[in-house]
Coordinates of C-alpha atoms and ligand atoms in Angstrom, one line a residue:
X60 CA -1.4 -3.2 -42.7
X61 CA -2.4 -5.7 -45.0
X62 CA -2.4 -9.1 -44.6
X63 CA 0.5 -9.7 -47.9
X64 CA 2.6 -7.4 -45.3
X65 CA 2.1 -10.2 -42.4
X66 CA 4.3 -12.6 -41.2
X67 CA 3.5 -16.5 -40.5
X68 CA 5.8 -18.2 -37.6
X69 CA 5.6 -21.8 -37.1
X70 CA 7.8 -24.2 -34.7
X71 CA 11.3 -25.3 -35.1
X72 CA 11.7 -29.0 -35.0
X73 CA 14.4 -31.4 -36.4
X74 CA 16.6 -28.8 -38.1
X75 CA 13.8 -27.0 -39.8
X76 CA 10.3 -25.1 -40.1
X77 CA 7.2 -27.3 -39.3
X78 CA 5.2 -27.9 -42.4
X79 CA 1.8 -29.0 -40.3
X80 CA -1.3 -27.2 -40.1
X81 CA -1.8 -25.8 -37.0
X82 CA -5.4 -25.8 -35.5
X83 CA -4.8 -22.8 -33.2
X84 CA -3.3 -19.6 -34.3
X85 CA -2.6 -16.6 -32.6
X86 CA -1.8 -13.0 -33.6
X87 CA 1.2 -10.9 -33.4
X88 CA 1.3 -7.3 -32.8
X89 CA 3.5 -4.4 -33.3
X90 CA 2.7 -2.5 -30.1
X91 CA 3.8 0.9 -31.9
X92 CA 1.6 0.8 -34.2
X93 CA -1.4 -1.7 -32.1
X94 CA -1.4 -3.2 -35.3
X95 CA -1.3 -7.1 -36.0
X96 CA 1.6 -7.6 -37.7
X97 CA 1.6 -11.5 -38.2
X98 CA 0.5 -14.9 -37.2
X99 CA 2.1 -17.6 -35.2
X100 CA 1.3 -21.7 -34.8
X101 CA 0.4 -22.9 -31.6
X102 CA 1.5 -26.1 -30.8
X103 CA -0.7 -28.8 -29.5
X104 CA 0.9 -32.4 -27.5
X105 CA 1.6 -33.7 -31.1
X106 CA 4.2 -30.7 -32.3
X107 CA 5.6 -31.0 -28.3
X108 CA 5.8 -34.4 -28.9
X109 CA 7.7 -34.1 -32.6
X110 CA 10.4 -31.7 -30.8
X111 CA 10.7 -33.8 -28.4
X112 CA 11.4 -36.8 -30.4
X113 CA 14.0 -35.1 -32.3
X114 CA 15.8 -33.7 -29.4
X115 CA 15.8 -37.6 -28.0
X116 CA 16.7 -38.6 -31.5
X117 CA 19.8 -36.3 -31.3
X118 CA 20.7 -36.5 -27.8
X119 CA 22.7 -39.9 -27.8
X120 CA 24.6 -38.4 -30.9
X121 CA 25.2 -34.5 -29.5
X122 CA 25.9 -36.2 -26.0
X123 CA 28.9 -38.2 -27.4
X124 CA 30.2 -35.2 -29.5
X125 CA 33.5 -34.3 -28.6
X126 CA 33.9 -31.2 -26.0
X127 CA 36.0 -29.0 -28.3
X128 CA 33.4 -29.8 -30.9
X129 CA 30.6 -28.7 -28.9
X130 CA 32.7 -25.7 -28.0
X131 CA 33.7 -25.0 -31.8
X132 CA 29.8 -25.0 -32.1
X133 CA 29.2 -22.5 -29.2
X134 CA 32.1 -19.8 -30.8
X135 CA 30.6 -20.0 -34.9
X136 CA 27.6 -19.5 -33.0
X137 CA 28.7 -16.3 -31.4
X138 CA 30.0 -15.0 -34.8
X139 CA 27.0 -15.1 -36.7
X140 CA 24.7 -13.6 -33.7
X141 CA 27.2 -10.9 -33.5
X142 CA 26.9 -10.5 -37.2
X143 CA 23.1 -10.6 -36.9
X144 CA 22.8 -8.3 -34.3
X145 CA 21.0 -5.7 -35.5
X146 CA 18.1 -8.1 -37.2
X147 CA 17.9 -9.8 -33.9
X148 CA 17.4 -6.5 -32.0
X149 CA 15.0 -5.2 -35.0
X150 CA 12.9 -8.5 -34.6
X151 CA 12.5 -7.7 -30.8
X152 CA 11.4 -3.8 -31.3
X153 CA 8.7 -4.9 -33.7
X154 CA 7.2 -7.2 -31.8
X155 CA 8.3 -6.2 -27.4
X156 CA 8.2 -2.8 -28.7
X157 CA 11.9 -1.5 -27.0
X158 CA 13.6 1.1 -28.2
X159 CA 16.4 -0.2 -30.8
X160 CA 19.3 0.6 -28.0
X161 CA 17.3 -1.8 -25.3
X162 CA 17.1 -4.8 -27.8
X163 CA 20.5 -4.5 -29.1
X164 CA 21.6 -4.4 -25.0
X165 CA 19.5 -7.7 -24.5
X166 CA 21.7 -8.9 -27.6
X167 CA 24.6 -8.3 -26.3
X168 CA 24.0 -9.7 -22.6
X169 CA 22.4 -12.5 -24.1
X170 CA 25.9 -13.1 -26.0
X171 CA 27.7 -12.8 -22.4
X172 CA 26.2 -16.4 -21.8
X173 CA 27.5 -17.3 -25.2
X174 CA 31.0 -16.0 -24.4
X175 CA 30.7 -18.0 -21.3
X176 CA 29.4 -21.3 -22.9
X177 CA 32.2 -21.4 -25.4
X178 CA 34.3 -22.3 -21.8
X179 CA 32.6 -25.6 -21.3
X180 CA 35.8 -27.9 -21.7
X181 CA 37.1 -26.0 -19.0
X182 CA 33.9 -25.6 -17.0
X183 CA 33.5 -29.4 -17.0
X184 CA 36.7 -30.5 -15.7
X185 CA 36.0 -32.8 -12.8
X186 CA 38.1 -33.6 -9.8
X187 CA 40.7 -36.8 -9.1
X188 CA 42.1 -37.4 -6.0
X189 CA 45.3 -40.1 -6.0
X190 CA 45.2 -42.9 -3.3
X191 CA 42.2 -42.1 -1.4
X192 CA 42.9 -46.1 -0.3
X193 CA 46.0 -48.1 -1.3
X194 CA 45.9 -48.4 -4.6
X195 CA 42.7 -46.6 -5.3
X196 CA 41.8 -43.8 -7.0
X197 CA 39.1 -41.2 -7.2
X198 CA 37.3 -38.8 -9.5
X199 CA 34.3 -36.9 -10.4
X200 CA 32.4 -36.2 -13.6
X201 CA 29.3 -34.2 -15.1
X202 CA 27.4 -35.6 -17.7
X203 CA 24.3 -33.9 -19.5
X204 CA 20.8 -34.5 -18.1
X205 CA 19.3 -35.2 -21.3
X206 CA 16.6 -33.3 -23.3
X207 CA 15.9 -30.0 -21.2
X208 CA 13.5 -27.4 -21.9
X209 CA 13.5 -23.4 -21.3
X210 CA 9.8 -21.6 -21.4
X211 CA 10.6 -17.8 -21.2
X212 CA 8.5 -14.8 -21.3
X213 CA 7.8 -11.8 -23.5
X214 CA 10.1 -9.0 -22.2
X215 CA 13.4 -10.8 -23.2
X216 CA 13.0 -13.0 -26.1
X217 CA 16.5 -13.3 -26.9
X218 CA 18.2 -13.0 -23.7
X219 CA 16.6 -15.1 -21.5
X220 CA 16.3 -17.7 -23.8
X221 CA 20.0 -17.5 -24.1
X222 CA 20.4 -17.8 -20.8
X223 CA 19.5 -21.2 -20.9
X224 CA 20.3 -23.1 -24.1
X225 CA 23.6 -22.2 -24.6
X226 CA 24.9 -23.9 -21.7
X227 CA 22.6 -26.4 -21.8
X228 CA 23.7 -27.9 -25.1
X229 CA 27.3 -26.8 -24.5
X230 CA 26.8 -29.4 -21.5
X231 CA 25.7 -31.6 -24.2
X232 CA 22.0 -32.0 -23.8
X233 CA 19.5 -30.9 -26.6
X234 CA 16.7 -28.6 -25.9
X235 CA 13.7 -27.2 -26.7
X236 CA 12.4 -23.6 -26.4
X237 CA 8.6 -23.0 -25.6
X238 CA 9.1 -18.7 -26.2
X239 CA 6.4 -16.2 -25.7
X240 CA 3.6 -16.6 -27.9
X241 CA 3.7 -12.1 -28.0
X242 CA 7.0 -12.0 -29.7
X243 CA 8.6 -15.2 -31.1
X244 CA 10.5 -14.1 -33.8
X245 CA 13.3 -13.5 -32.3
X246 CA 14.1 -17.6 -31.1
X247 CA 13.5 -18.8 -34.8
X248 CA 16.4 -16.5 -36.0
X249 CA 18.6 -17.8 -33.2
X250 CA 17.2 -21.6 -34.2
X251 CA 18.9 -20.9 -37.8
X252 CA 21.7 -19.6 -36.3
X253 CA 22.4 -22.2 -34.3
X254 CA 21.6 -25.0 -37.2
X255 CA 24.3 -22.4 -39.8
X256 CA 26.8 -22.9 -36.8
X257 CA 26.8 -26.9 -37.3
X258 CA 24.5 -27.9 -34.4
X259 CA 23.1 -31.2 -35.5
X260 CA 19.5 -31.1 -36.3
X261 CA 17.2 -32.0 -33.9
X262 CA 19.5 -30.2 -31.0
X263 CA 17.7 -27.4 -30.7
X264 CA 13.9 -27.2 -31.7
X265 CA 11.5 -24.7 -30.9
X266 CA 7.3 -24.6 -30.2
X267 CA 5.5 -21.8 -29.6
X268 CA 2.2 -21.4 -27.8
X269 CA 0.5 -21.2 -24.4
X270 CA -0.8 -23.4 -21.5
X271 CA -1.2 -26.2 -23.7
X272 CA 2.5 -26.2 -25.3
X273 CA 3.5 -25.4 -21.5
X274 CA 1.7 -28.5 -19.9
X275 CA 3.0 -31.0 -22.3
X276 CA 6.5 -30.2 -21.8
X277 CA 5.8 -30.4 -18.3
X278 CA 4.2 -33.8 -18.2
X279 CA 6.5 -35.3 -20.7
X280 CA 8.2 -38.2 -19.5
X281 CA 11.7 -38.0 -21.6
X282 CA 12.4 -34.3 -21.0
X283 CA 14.4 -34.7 -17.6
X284 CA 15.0 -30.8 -16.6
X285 CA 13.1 -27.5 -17.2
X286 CA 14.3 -24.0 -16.9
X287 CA 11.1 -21.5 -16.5
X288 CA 11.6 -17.3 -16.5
X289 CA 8.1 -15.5 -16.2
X290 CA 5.4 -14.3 -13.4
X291 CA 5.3 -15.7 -10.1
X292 CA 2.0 -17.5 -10.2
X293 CA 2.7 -19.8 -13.1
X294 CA 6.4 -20.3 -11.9
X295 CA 5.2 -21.5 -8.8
X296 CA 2.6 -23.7 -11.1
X297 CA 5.4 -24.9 -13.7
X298 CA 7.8 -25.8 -10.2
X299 CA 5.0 -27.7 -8.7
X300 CA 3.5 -29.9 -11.9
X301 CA 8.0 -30.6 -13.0
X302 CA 9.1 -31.5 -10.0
X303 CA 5.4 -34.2 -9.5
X304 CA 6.6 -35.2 -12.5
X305 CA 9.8 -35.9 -11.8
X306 CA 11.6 -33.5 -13.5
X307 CA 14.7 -31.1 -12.4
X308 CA 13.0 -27.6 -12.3
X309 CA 14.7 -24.0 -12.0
X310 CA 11.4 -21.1 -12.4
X311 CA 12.8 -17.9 -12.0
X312 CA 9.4 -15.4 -10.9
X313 CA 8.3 -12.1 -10.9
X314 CA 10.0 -9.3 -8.6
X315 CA 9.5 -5.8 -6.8
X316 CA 12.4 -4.1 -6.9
X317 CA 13.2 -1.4 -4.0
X318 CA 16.3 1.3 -4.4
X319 CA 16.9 2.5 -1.1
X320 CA 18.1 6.0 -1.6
X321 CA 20.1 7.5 2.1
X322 CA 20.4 11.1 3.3
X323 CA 24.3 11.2 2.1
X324 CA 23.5 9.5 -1.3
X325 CA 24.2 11.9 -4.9
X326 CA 20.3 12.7 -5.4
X327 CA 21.3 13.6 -8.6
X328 CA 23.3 10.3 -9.4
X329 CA 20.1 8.9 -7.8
X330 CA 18.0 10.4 -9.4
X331 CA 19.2 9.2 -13.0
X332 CA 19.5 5.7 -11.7
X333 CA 15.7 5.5 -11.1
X334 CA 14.3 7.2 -13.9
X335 CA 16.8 4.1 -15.9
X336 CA 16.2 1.8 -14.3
X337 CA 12.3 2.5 -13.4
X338 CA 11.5 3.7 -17.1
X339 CA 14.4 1.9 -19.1
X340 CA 11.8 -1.0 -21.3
X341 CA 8.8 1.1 -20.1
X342 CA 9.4 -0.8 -17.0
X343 CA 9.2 -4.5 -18.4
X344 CA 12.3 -5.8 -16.6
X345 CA 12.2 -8.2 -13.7
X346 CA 15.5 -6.1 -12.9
X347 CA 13.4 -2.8 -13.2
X348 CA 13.1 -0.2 -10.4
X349 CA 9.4 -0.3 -9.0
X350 CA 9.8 1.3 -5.9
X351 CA 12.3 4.1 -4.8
X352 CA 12.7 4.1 -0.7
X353 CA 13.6 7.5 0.3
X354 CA 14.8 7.7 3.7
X355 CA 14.0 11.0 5.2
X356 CA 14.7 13.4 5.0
X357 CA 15.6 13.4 1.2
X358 CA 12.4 12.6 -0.4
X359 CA 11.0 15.4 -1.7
X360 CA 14.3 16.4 -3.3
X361 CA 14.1 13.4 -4.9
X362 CA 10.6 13.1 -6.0
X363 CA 11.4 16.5 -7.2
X364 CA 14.5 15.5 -9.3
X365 CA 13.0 12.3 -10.6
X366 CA 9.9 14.2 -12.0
X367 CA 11.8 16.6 -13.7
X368 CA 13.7 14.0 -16.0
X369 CA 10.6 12.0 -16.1
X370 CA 8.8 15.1 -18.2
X371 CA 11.6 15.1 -19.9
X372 CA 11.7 11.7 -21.7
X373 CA 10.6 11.1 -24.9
X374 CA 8.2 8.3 -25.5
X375 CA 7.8 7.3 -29.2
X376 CA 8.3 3.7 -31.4
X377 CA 11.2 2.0 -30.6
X378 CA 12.4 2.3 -34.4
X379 CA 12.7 5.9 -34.0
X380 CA 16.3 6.8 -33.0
X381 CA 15.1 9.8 -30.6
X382 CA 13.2 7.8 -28.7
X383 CA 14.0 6.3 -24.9
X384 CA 11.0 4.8 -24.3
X385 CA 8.4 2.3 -26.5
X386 CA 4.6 1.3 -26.0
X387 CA 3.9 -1.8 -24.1
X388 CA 4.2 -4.8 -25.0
X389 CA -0.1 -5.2 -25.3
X390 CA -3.4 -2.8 -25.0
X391 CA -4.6 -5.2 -22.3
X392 CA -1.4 -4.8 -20.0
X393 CA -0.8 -1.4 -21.0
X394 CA -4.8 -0.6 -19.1
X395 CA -3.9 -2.7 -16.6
X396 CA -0.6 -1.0 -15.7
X397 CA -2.7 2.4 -16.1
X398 CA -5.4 1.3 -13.3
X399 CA -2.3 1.5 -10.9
X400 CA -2.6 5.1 -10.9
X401 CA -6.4 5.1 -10.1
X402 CA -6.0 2.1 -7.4
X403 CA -3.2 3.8 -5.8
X404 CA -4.7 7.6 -5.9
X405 CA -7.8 5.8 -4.1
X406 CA -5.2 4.2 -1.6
X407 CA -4.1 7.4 -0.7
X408 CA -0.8 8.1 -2.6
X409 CA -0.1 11.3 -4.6
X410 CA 0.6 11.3 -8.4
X411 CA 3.8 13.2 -8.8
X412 CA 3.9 12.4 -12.4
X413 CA 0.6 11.1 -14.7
X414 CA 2.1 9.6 -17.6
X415 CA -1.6 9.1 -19.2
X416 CA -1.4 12.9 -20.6
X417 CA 2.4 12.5 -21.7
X418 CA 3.2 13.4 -25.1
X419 CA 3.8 10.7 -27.8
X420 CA 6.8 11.2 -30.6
X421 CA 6.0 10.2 -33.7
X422 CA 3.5 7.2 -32.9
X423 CA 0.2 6.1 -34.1
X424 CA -2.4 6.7 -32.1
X425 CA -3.4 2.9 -32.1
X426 CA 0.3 2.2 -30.2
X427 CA -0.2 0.6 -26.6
X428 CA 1.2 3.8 -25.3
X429 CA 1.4 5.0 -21.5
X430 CA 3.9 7.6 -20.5
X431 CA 6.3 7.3 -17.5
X432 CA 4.8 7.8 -14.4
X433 CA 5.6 8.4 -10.4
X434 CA 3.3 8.0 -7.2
X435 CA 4.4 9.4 -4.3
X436 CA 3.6 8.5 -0.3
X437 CA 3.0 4.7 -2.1
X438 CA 2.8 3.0 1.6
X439 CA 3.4 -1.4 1.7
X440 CA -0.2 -2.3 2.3
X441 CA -1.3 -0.1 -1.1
X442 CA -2.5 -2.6 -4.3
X443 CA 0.2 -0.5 -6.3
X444 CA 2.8 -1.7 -3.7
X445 CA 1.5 -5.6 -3.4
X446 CA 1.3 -6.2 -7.1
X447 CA 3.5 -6.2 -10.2
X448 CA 3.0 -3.5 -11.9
X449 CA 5.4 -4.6 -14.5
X450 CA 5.3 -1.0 -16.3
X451 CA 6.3 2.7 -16.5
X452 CA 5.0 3.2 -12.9
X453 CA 7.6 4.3 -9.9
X454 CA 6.4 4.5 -6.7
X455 CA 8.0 6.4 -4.0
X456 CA 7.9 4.8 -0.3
X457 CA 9.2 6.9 2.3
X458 CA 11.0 5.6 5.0
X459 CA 12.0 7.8 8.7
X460 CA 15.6 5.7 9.4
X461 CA 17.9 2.9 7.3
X462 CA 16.4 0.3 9.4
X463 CA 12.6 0.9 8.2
X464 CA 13.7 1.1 4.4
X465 CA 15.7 -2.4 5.2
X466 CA 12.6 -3.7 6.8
X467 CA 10.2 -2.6 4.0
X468 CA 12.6 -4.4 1.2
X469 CA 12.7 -7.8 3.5
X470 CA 8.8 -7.3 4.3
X471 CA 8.4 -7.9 0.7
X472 CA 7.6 -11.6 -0.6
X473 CA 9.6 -10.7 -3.5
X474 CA 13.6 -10.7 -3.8
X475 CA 14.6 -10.5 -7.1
X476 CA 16.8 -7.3 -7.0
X477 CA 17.5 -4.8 -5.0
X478 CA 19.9 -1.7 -4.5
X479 CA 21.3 1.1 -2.4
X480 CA 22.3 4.8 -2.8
X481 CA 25.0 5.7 -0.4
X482 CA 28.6 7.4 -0.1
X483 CA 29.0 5.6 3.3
X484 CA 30.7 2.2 2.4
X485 CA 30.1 0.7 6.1
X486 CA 26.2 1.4 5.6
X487 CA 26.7 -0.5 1.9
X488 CA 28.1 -3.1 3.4
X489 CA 25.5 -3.7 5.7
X490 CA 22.7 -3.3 3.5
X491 CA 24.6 -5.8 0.8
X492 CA 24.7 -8.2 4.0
X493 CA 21.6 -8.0 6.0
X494 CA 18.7 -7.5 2.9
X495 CA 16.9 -11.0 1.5
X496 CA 17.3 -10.3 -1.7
X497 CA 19.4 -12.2 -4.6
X498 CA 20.8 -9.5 -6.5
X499 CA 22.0 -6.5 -5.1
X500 CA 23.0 -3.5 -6.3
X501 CA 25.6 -0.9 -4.5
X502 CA 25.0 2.6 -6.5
X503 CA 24.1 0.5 -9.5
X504 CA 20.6 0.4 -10.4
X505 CA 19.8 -2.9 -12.4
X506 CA 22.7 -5.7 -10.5
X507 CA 22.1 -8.2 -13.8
X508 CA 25.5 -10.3 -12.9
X509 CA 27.7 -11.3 -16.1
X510 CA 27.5 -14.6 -17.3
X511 CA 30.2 -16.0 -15.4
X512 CA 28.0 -15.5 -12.0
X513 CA 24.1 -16.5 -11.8
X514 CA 21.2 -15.0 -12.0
X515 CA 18.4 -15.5 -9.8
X516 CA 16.4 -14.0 -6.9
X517 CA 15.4 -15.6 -3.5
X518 CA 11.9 -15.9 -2.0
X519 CA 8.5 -15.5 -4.9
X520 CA 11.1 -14.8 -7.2
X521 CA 12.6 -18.0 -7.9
X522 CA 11.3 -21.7 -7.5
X523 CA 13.7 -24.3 -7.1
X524 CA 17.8 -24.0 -6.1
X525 CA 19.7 -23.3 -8.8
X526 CA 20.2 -19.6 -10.3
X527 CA 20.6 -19.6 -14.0
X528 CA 23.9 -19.4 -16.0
X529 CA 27.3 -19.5 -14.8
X530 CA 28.4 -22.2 -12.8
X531 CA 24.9 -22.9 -11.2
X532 CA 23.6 -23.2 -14.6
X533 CA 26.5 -25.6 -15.4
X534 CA 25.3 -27.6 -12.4
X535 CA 21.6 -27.7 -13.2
X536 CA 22.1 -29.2 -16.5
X537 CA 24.2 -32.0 -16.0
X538 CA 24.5 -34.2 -13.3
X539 CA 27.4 -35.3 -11.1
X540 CA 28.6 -38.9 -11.2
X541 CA 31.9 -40.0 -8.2
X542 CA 33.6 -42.7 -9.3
X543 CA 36.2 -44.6 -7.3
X544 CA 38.6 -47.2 -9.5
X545 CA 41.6 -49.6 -8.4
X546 CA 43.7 -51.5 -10.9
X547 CA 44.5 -54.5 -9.2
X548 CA 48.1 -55.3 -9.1
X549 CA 49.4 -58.7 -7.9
X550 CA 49.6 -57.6 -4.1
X551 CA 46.1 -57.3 -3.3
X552 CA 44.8 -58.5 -0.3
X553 CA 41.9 -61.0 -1.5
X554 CA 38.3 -61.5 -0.6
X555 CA 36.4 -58.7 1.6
X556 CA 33.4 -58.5 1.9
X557 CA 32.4 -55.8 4.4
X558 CA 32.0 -51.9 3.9
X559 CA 34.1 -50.2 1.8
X560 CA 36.6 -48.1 4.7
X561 CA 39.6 -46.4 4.0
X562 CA 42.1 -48.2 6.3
Ligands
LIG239 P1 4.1 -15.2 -18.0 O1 4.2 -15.8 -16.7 O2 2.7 -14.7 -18.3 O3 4.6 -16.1 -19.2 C1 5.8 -16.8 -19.1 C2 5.7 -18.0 -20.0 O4 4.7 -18.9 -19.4 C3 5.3 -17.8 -21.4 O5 6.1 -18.6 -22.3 C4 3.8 -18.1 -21.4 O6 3.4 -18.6 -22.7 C5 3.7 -19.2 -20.4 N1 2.4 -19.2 -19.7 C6 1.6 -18.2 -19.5 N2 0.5 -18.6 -18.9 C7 0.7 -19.9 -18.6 C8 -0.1 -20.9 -17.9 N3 -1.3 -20.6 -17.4 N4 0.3 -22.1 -17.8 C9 1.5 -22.4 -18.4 N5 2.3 -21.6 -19.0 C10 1.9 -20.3 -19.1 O7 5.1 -13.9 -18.0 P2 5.2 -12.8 -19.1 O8 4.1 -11.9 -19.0 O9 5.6 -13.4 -20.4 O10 6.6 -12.1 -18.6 C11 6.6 -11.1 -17.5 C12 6.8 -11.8 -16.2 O11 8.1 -12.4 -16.2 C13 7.0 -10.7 -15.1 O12 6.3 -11.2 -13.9 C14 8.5 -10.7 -14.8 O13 8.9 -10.2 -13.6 C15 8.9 -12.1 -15.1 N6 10.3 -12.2 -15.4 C16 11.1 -12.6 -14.5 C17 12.5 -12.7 -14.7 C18 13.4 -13.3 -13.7 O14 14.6 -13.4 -14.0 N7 13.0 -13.5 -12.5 C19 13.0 -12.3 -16.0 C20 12.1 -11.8 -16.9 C21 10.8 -11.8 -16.6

């Protein structure tokens, strides 16, 4: 590709591009092709400072706006993303490297939060409570937080963004966006959108970058709250350095997902679920599938099952229509996902499928491509077990009884996700009840909840006590004020001076 054919990204701030010079660049890629395929800005403290300027500049302003303005915002703003849907999704193929019916799904869940935003008038009613004391009344209220900030990471970067800032500035904060430096197209065409829908400028302001972008927002003293989504070590990292410095912090963090699979479950029902929701992104999806927990004596049924649709899927650029799966997202992870395999052959597990010699559609041969893969016999104290793999890597646990497979998911430190296999609704119910996990699935693969409940896991998957979106989202950005009022009327009883008591 040549470099007329490139693309330049630079931050959002006030409204509008950044016209600075940036002293660090980094380089985009298309993953199908391994190909750089533009440029973007890093920002440094000054850019994090600019964007945050502006979003103080316009917070006293967007704050005051009325709520069925804010809300008239929110629903042009869901117009135009559904009108730009397909450039949205074709922004986050080129650069994540999902197939065009993944990034149009992330669209549309992404638009769930939108749909939900658009409720905020009613979403911020408070309480009032007549004659708590003679003559006194009282009430509750939410007002925003201030300027917030959402850092997100590469495998979503339209969704999880939009799990953020669209409740945030329907709460009436402003807000900026630190996206992944690997594909940030995709928040710039939602910063237009947002500006086209009549968001004042300076509402919404984006910076791309790394560490450095990252640590500014963290230790800036007028951005009050900060909503993190990545891996566990620097969500741990970005809870510890917000909260020191004073800030509200939610940092959602990686996961492990187990499907526990019982004797009396629909293998073949099953058996689709995992190859979905193990393969489904090439496996980049904190909701993803990474281990299947077979309880015996149905595992080699399954394994069997699984491979067979396994061999069957075809792997190619995510622009190709025939395709289910795309490359990953880099070369570096893809080798790193790959030296699962090796680590967990040497562990002791078996490869059931090696998706290193599985056949590529139509890609070039410089692509980050790894086929979809299974180990079998994976065992908890295996590397490919402990880590992330964060790829197109299932591994198959077996389990002799219910109560091992339970004990294997709550073992984990993880507890993003989680879900069961069963026709026996008692055993459901228990499972949905006793596991340590903050999403769980009941003969549904990936449990993402709709906008209107919140996301988040328990444990090394989440930092912090809110979930994101829905009402806990409402909650984290804005804060609750009580306030008790009496109108004196000519009867009142005079002078006191002691504790406020209600008599
Ligand atoms: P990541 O942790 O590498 O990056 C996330 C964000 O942090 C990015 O914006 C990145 O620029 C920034 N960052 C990276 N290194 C940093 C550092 N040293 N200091 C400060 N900031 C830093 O994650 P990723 O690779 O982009 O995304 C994949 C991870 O995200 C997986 O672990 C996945 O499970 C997780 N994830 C979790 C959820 C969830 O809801 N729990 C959702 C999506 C992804």
């Amino acid at each position: 590709m040549g470099e007329q054919a490139r693309t330049h990204r630079t931050h959002w701030i006030n409204g509008k591009p950044w016209t600075g010079e940036a002293s660090v660049r980094g380089d985009i890629y298309n993953p199908a092709t391994g190909q750089v395929s533009g440029t973007v800005d890093y920002a440094g403290r000054a850019e994090v400072d600019a964007a945050v300027a502006a979003a103080s500049a316009a917070l006293p302003g967007w704050r005051e706006t009325s709520l069925t303005r804010r809300a008239a915002v929110m629903f042009a703003f869901r117009e135009l993303v559904r009108l730009r849907a397909a450039d949205l999704a074709a922004l986050i193929t080129a650069e994540h490297g999902k197939v065009a019916s993944d990034a149009a799904g992330e669209v549309a869940r992404g638009l769930e939060v939108v749909d939900f935003a658009c409720g905020i008038p009613h979403l911020l009613k408070g309480g009032y409570s007549e004659n708590v004391s003679a003559g006194v009344d009282a009430y509750s209220i939410r007002q925003p937080v201030g300027v917030v900030a959402g850092i997100t990471p590469f495998n979503f970067p339209a969704m999880v963004p939009m799990w953020m800032f669209p409740v945030a500035l329907a709460c009436g904060n402003t807000f900026v966006l630190k996206p992944s430096e690997k594909d940030p197209s995709a928040s710039l065409l939602l910063a237009e959108l947002l500006a086209e829908a009549g968001l004042p400028d300076g509402a919404f302001n984006v910076v791309h970058g790394g560490k450095t972008a990252v640590d500014a927002l963290l230790e800036h003293p007028d951005v009050r709250a900060l909503s993190f989504v990545g891996s566990t070590p620097i969500a741990r990292y970005v809870y510890e350095t917000g909260t020191a410095h004073g800030k509200r912090v939610q940092a959602l963090g990686g996961a492990k997902n187990h499907m526990v699979v019982l004797p009396d479950a629909d293998l073949d029902l099953a058996a689709d679920a995992a190859v979905n929701a193990g393969f489904g992104s090439a496996g980049e999806r904190c909701m993803a599938i990474s281990v299947v927990v077979a309880v015996d004596p149905v595992g080699d049924e399954l394994v069997g099952r699984i491979s067979e649709r396994v061999a069957g899927l075809q792997v190619g650029p995510g622009d190709d229509e025939g395709s289910q799966m795309g490359p990953l997202v880099t070369a570096a992870h893809r080798d790193k996902v790959a030296s699962y395999l090796d680590s967990g052959v040497a562990d002791g597990a078996s490869l059931a499928v090696d998706g290193r010699g599985h056949r590529v559609t139509g890609g070039e041969p410089g692509g980050f491509w790894l086929g979809p893969s299974v180990l079998d016999h994976v065992t908890p104290g295996m590397r490919c077990y402990t880590d992330e793999i964060f790829g197109p890597v299932l591994s198959v646990v077996r389990a002799p009884s219910y109560a091992a497979a339970l004990q294997v998911v709550n073992d984990n430190p993880y507890g993003n996700g989680t879900a069961i296999f069963t026709n026996d609704g008692g055993a459901a119910r228990r499972f949905t009840h006793e596991v340590e996990v903050g999403m769980v699935g009941v003969n549904v693969p990936i449990p993402v909840p709709m906008a209107f409940y919140s996301f988040g896991g328990w444990k090394a998957s989440l930092f912090g006590d809110t979930h994101v979106h829905g009402t806990e989202g409402v909650h984290f950005y804005t804060r609750g004020k009580a306030v008790t009022s009496r109108w004196l009327d000519p009867s009142h009883g005079g002078v006191n001076l002691g504790f406020p008591v209600n008599q």
